[in-house]
Short mmCIF file of C-alpha atoms and ligand atoms in Angstrom, two decimals:
data_model
loop_
_atom_site.label_atom_id
_atom_site.label_comp_id
_atom_site.label_asym_id
_atom_site.label_seq_id
_atom_site.Cartn_x
_atom_site.Cartn_y
_atom_site.Cartn_z
CA MET A 1 49.83 -3.31 -137.51
CA LYS A 2 48.45 -5.53 -134.73
CA ARG A 3 44.71 -5.96 -134.22
CA VAL A 4 42.95 -5.77 -130.85
CA ALA A 5 39.43 -7.04 -130.15
CA ILE A 6 37.80 -5.52 -127.06
CA LEU A 7 35.08 -7.40 -125.16
CA ILE A 8 32.57 -5.42 -123.08
CA SER A 9 29.31 -5.84 -121.20
CA GLY A 10 28.50 -2.30 -120.13
CA GLY A 11 29.32 1.36 -120.53
CA GLY A 12 32.68 0.71 -122.09
CA SER A 13 34.74 3.49 -120.52
CA ASN A 14 37.80 1.25 -120.47
CA MET A 15 37.11 0.29 -124.09
CA VAL A 16 37.06 3.97 -125.03
CA SER A 17 40.37 4.62 -123.24
CA LEU A 18 41.95 1.63 -125.02
CA ALA A 19 40.56 2.59 -128.43
CA LYS A 20 41.65 6.23 -128.06
CA SER A 21 45.18 5.10 -127.22
CA MET A 22 45.50 3.11 -130.46
CA THR A 23 46.36 5.95 -132.81
CA GLY A 24 49.48 7.44 -134.36
CA ASP A 25 52.62 5.36 -133.82
CA HIS A 26 50.79 2.84 -131.60
CA PRO A 27 51.50 -0.69 -132.86
CA ALA A 28 47.82 -1.71 -132.88
CA ARG A 29 44.34 -0.66 -133.86
CA PRO A 30 40.96 -1.80 -132.48
CA CYS A 31 39.41 -4.29 -134.92
CA LEU A 32 36.22 -5.20 -133.03
CA VAL A 33 34.15 -4.33 -129.97
CA LEU A 34 32.02 -7.30 -128.94
CA SER A 35 29.35 -7.28 -126.24
CA ASN A 36 27.36 -10.11 -124.68
CA ARG A 37 24.62 -7.58 -123.90
CA PRO A 38 22.77 -5.92 -126.80
CA GLU A 39 22.00 -2.85 -124.63
CA ALA A 40 25.62 -2.23 -123.59
CA GLY A 41 26.30 1.50 -123.83
CA GLY A 42 29.79 0.87 -125.15
CA LEU A 43 28.46 -0.44 -128.47
CA ALA A 44 27.26 3.00 -129.60
CA LYS A 45 30.52 4.57 -128.41
CA ALA A 46 32.50 2.06 -130.48
CA ALA A 47 30.33 2.66 -133.54
CA ASP A 48 30.85 6.43 -133.11
CA MET A 49 34.61 5.79 -133.20
CA GLY A 50 34.21 3.78 -136.41
CA ILE A 51 35.06 0.44 -134.79
CA PRO A 52 33.17 -2.65 -136.02
CA THR A 53 30.82 -4.04 -133.36
CA ALA A 54 29.23 -7.40 -132.68
CA VAL A 55 26.76 -8.79 -130.15
CA VAL A 56 26.57 -12.36 -128.93
CA ASP A 57 23.67 -12.31 -126.47
CA HIS A 58 24.37 -14.86 -123.74
CA THR A 59 20.68 -15.07 -122.81
CA GLU A 60 20.02 -16.83 -126.12
CA PHE A 61 22.26 -19.72 -125.09
CA LYS A 62 20.27 -20.71 -122.01
CA GLY A 63 23.28 -21.56 -119.87
CA ASP A 64 25.15 -23.50 -122.55
CA ARG A 65 28.54 -21.90 -121.96
CA ALA A 66 30.30 -24.01 -124.59
CA ALA A 67 27.85 -22.93 -127.30
CA PHE A 68 28.06 -19.27 -126.18
CA ASP A 69 31.86 -19.34 -126.22
CA ALA A 70 31.90 -21.00 -129.65
CA ALA A 71 29.68 -18.22 -130.99
CA VAL A 72 31.92 -15.57 -129.41
CA ILE A 73 35.01 -17.23 -130.92
CA ALA A 74 33.38 -17.24 -134.37
CA ALA A 75 32.45 -13.55 -134.09
CA ILE A 76 35.94 -12.63 -132.88
CA ASP A 77 37.86 -14.72 -135.38
CA ALA A 78 35.99 -13.09 -138.26
CA HIS A 79 38.10 -10.03 -137.37
CA ALA A 80 41.40 -11.91 -136.93
CA PRO A 81 42.67 -10.15 -133.79
CA ASP A 82 46.17 -10.61 -132.39
CA VAL A 83 45.14 -9.72 -128.84
CA LEU A 84 41.87 -9.72 -126.87
CA ALA A 85 41.26 -7.08 -124.22
CA LEU A 86 38.47 -7.82 -121.77
CA ALA A 87 37.12 -4.46 -120.61
CA GLY A 88 34.26 -4.93 -118.18
CA PHE A 89 33.27 -8.20 -119.86
CA MET A 90 31.17 -9.88 -117.19
CA ARG A 91 31.03 -13.48 -118.41
CA ILE A 92 33.23 -16.31 -117.22
CA LEU A 93 34.97 -17.86 -120.21
CA THR A 94 35.46 -21.59 -120.66
CA PRO A 95 38.97 -23.12 -120.54
CA GLU A 96 38.47 -23.98 -124.22
CA PHE A 97 37.92 -20.33 -125.07
CA ILE A 98 40.98 -19.27 -123.12
CA ALA A 99 43.09 -22.01 -124.72
CA HIS A 100 42.01 -20.79 -128.17
CA TYR A 101 43.64 -17.40 -127.45
CA GLU A 102 46.33 -18.63 -125.09
CA GLY A 103 48.77 -15.91 -124.03
CA ARG A 104 46.83 -13.26 -125.99
CA ILE A 105 44.12 -12.17 -123.52
CA LEU A 106 44.29 -9.26 -121.08
CA ASN A 107 41.73 -8.27 -118.46
CA ILE A 108 41.23 -5.36 -116.10
CA HIS A 109 39.86 -6.12 -112.67
CA PRO A 110 38.79 -3.53 -110.08
CA SER A 111 40.78 -4.80 -107.11
CA LEU A 112 44.33 -5.28 -105.94
CA LEU A 113 44.56 -8.89 -107.06
CA PRO A 114 44.94 -11.49 -105.64
CA LYS A 115 42.46 -9.83 -103.29
CA TYR A 116 38.78 -9.82 -104.24
CA LYS A 117 38.51 -11.96 -107.33
CA GLY A 118 34.99 -12.03 -108.78
CA LEU A 119 32.25 -9.50 -108.11
CA HIS A 120 31.51 -6.60 -105.69
CA THR A 121 35.19 -5.87 -105.22
CA HIS A 122 34.81 -2.34 -103.83
CA ALA A 123 32.10 -3.29 -101.33
CA ARG A 124 34.25 -6.18 -100.12
CA ALA A 125 37.34 -4.00 -99.69
CA ILE A 126 35.36 -1.43 -97.67
CA GLU A 127 33.68 -4.16 -95.62
CA ALA A 128 37.07 -5.69 -94.80
CA GLY A 129 38.32 -2.36 -93.44
CA ASP A 130 41.08 -2.11 -96.05
CA LYS A 131 42.96 1.19 -96.20
CA GLU A 132 43.50 1.01 -99.95
CA ALA A 133 41.94 -0.41 -103.09
CA GLY A 134 42.80 -0.28 -106.75
CA CYS A 135 42.82 -2.09 -110.05
CA SER A 136 44.90 -4.73 -111.80
CA VAL A 137 45.64 -5.60 -115.40
CA HIS A 138 46.46 -9.26 -115.78
CA GLU A 139 46.88 -11.96 -118.35
CA VAL A 140 43.88 -14.24 -118.54
CA THR A 141 44.42 -17.88 -117.69
CA ALA A 142 41.92 -20.63 -116.90
CA GLU A 143 41.91 -19.56 -113.23
CA LEU A 144 39.31 -16.77 -112.71
CA ASP A 145 41.08 -13.42 -112.19
CA GLY A 146 44.22 -15.45 -111.48
CA GLY A 147 46.68 -14.90 -114.36
CA PRO A 148 50.01 -13.06 -114.05
CA ILE A 149 49.60 -9.43 -112.96
CA LEU A 150 51.09 -6.93 -115.42
CA ALA A 151 50.11 -3.68 -113.70
CA GLN A 152 48.46 -2.45 -110.57
CA ALA A 153 47.41 1.01 -109.35
CA ARG A 154 46.32 1.91 -105.84
CA VAL A 155 43.97 4.51 -104.36
CA PRO A 156 43.16 5.24 -100.70
CA ILE A 157 39.90 4.10 -99.14
CA LEU A 158 38.50 7.11 -97.27
CA GLU A 159 36.40 7.32 -94.14
CA GLY A 160 32.74 6.84 -95.06
CA ASP A 161 33.47 5.61 -98.59
CA THR A 162 30.67 3.94 -100.49
CA PRO A 163 31.34 1.32 -103.19
CA GLU A 164 30.21 3.90 -105.76
CA ALA A 165 32.58 6.60 -104.46
CA LEU A 166 35.45 4.14 -104.41
CA ALA A 167 34.64 2.90 -107.92
CA ALA A 168 34.71 6.52 -109.14
CA ARG A 169 38.17 6.94 -107.59
CA VAL A 170 39.49 3.70 -109.12
CA LEU A 171 38.07 4.08 -112.64
CA PRO A 172 40.43 6.89 -113.78
CA LYS A 173 43.33 4.68 -112.69
CA GLU A 174 41.93 1.89 -114.86
CA HIS A 175 41.84 4.27 -117.80
CA GLU A 176 45.49 5.11 -117.16
CA ILE A 177 47.00 1.66 -116.62
CA TYR A 178 45.05 -0.41 -119.15
CA PRO A 179 46.19 1.42 -122.32
CA ALA A 180 49.75 1.65 -120.99
CA THR A 181 49.81 -2.06 -120.19
CA LEU A 182 48.29 -3.05 -123.53
CA ARG A 183 51.03 -1.15 -125.30
CA ARG A 184 53.78 -2.80 -123.24
CA PHE A 185 52.15 -6.21 -123.81
CA LEU A 186 52.12 -5.66 -127.58
CA ASP A 187 55.84 -4.84 -127.34
CA GLY A 188 56.39 -8.22 -125.63
CA ASP A 189 56.96 -6.74 -122.18
CA ARG A 190 55.26 -8.93 -119.59
CA SER A 191 56.98 -7.46 -116.56
CA ARG A 192 54.89 -6.03 -113.74
CA VAL A 193 54.52 -2.30 -113.18
CA ASP A 194 53.17 -0.85 -109.94
CA TYR A 195 51.82 2.67 -110.26
C1 LIG B 1 35.44 -1.64 -114.71
O1 LIG B 1 35.52 -1.09 -113.42
C2 LIG B 1 36.18 -2.96 -114.77
O2 LIG B 1 37.34 -2.99 -113.98
C3 LIG B 1 35.15 -3.90 -114.23
O3 LIG B 1 33.94 -3.48 -114.80
C4 LIG B 1 34.00 -2.06 -115.03
C5 LIG B 1 33.62 -1.79 -116.46
O4 LIG B 1 33.47 -0.42 -116.69
N1 LIG B 1 35.46 -5.26 -114.57
C6 LIG B 1 35.13 -6.31 -113.82
O5 LIG B 1 34.53 -6.21 -112.77
C7 LIG B 1 35.57 -7.63 -114.36
N2 LIG B 1 35.23 -8.71 -113.48
P1 LIG B 1 33.51 0.14 -118.18
O6 LIG B 1 32.46 -0.65 -118.98
O7 LIG B 1 33.13 1.58 -118.04
O8 LIG B 1 34.90 -0.05 -118.72
#
């Protein structure tokens, strides 16, 4: 049985969809939910599902990214995961961190990458007059939001859309494609699927 560590910063809805998918004949189980924010709502949800949790509070590291990442690595490696799934984890990881888990990190990003790397993706898509938006699951490499895309799902942008309305349309797609892509990834399938 493979082990998946899930990294969050917030409500953890993608974490929940991943964790719920890892039952029955699924080849993996969640071994850890780690947050960089002690108040992240996803921590209680993980605990309710019986998943071990950990917090490495980035504010205690006063901008020392290397020390923060070393602490995160120590917390993760205590649970010996095979794969890391970033699920709304809002910290930029150092190249050293990424190298430590090379080829074993997935992320979900709320845009049609390579468009709108970074933050405020939905506001930027609306502002640009785009007709569609979506989400991408990709492998994590040292380039921010730049690793190979494994899956993408699209939704329309509607007249008068707000970032919040668009986010609410995209999120269910995230919950669909992330578990499906994790499972393919665990099976060694790194081809791209467009939904
Ligand atoms: C999701 O929309 C995810 O795509 C996004 O944060 C949200 C987390 O929601 N991730 C990023 O923006 C990564 N840069 P959740 O905590 O409910 O899963």
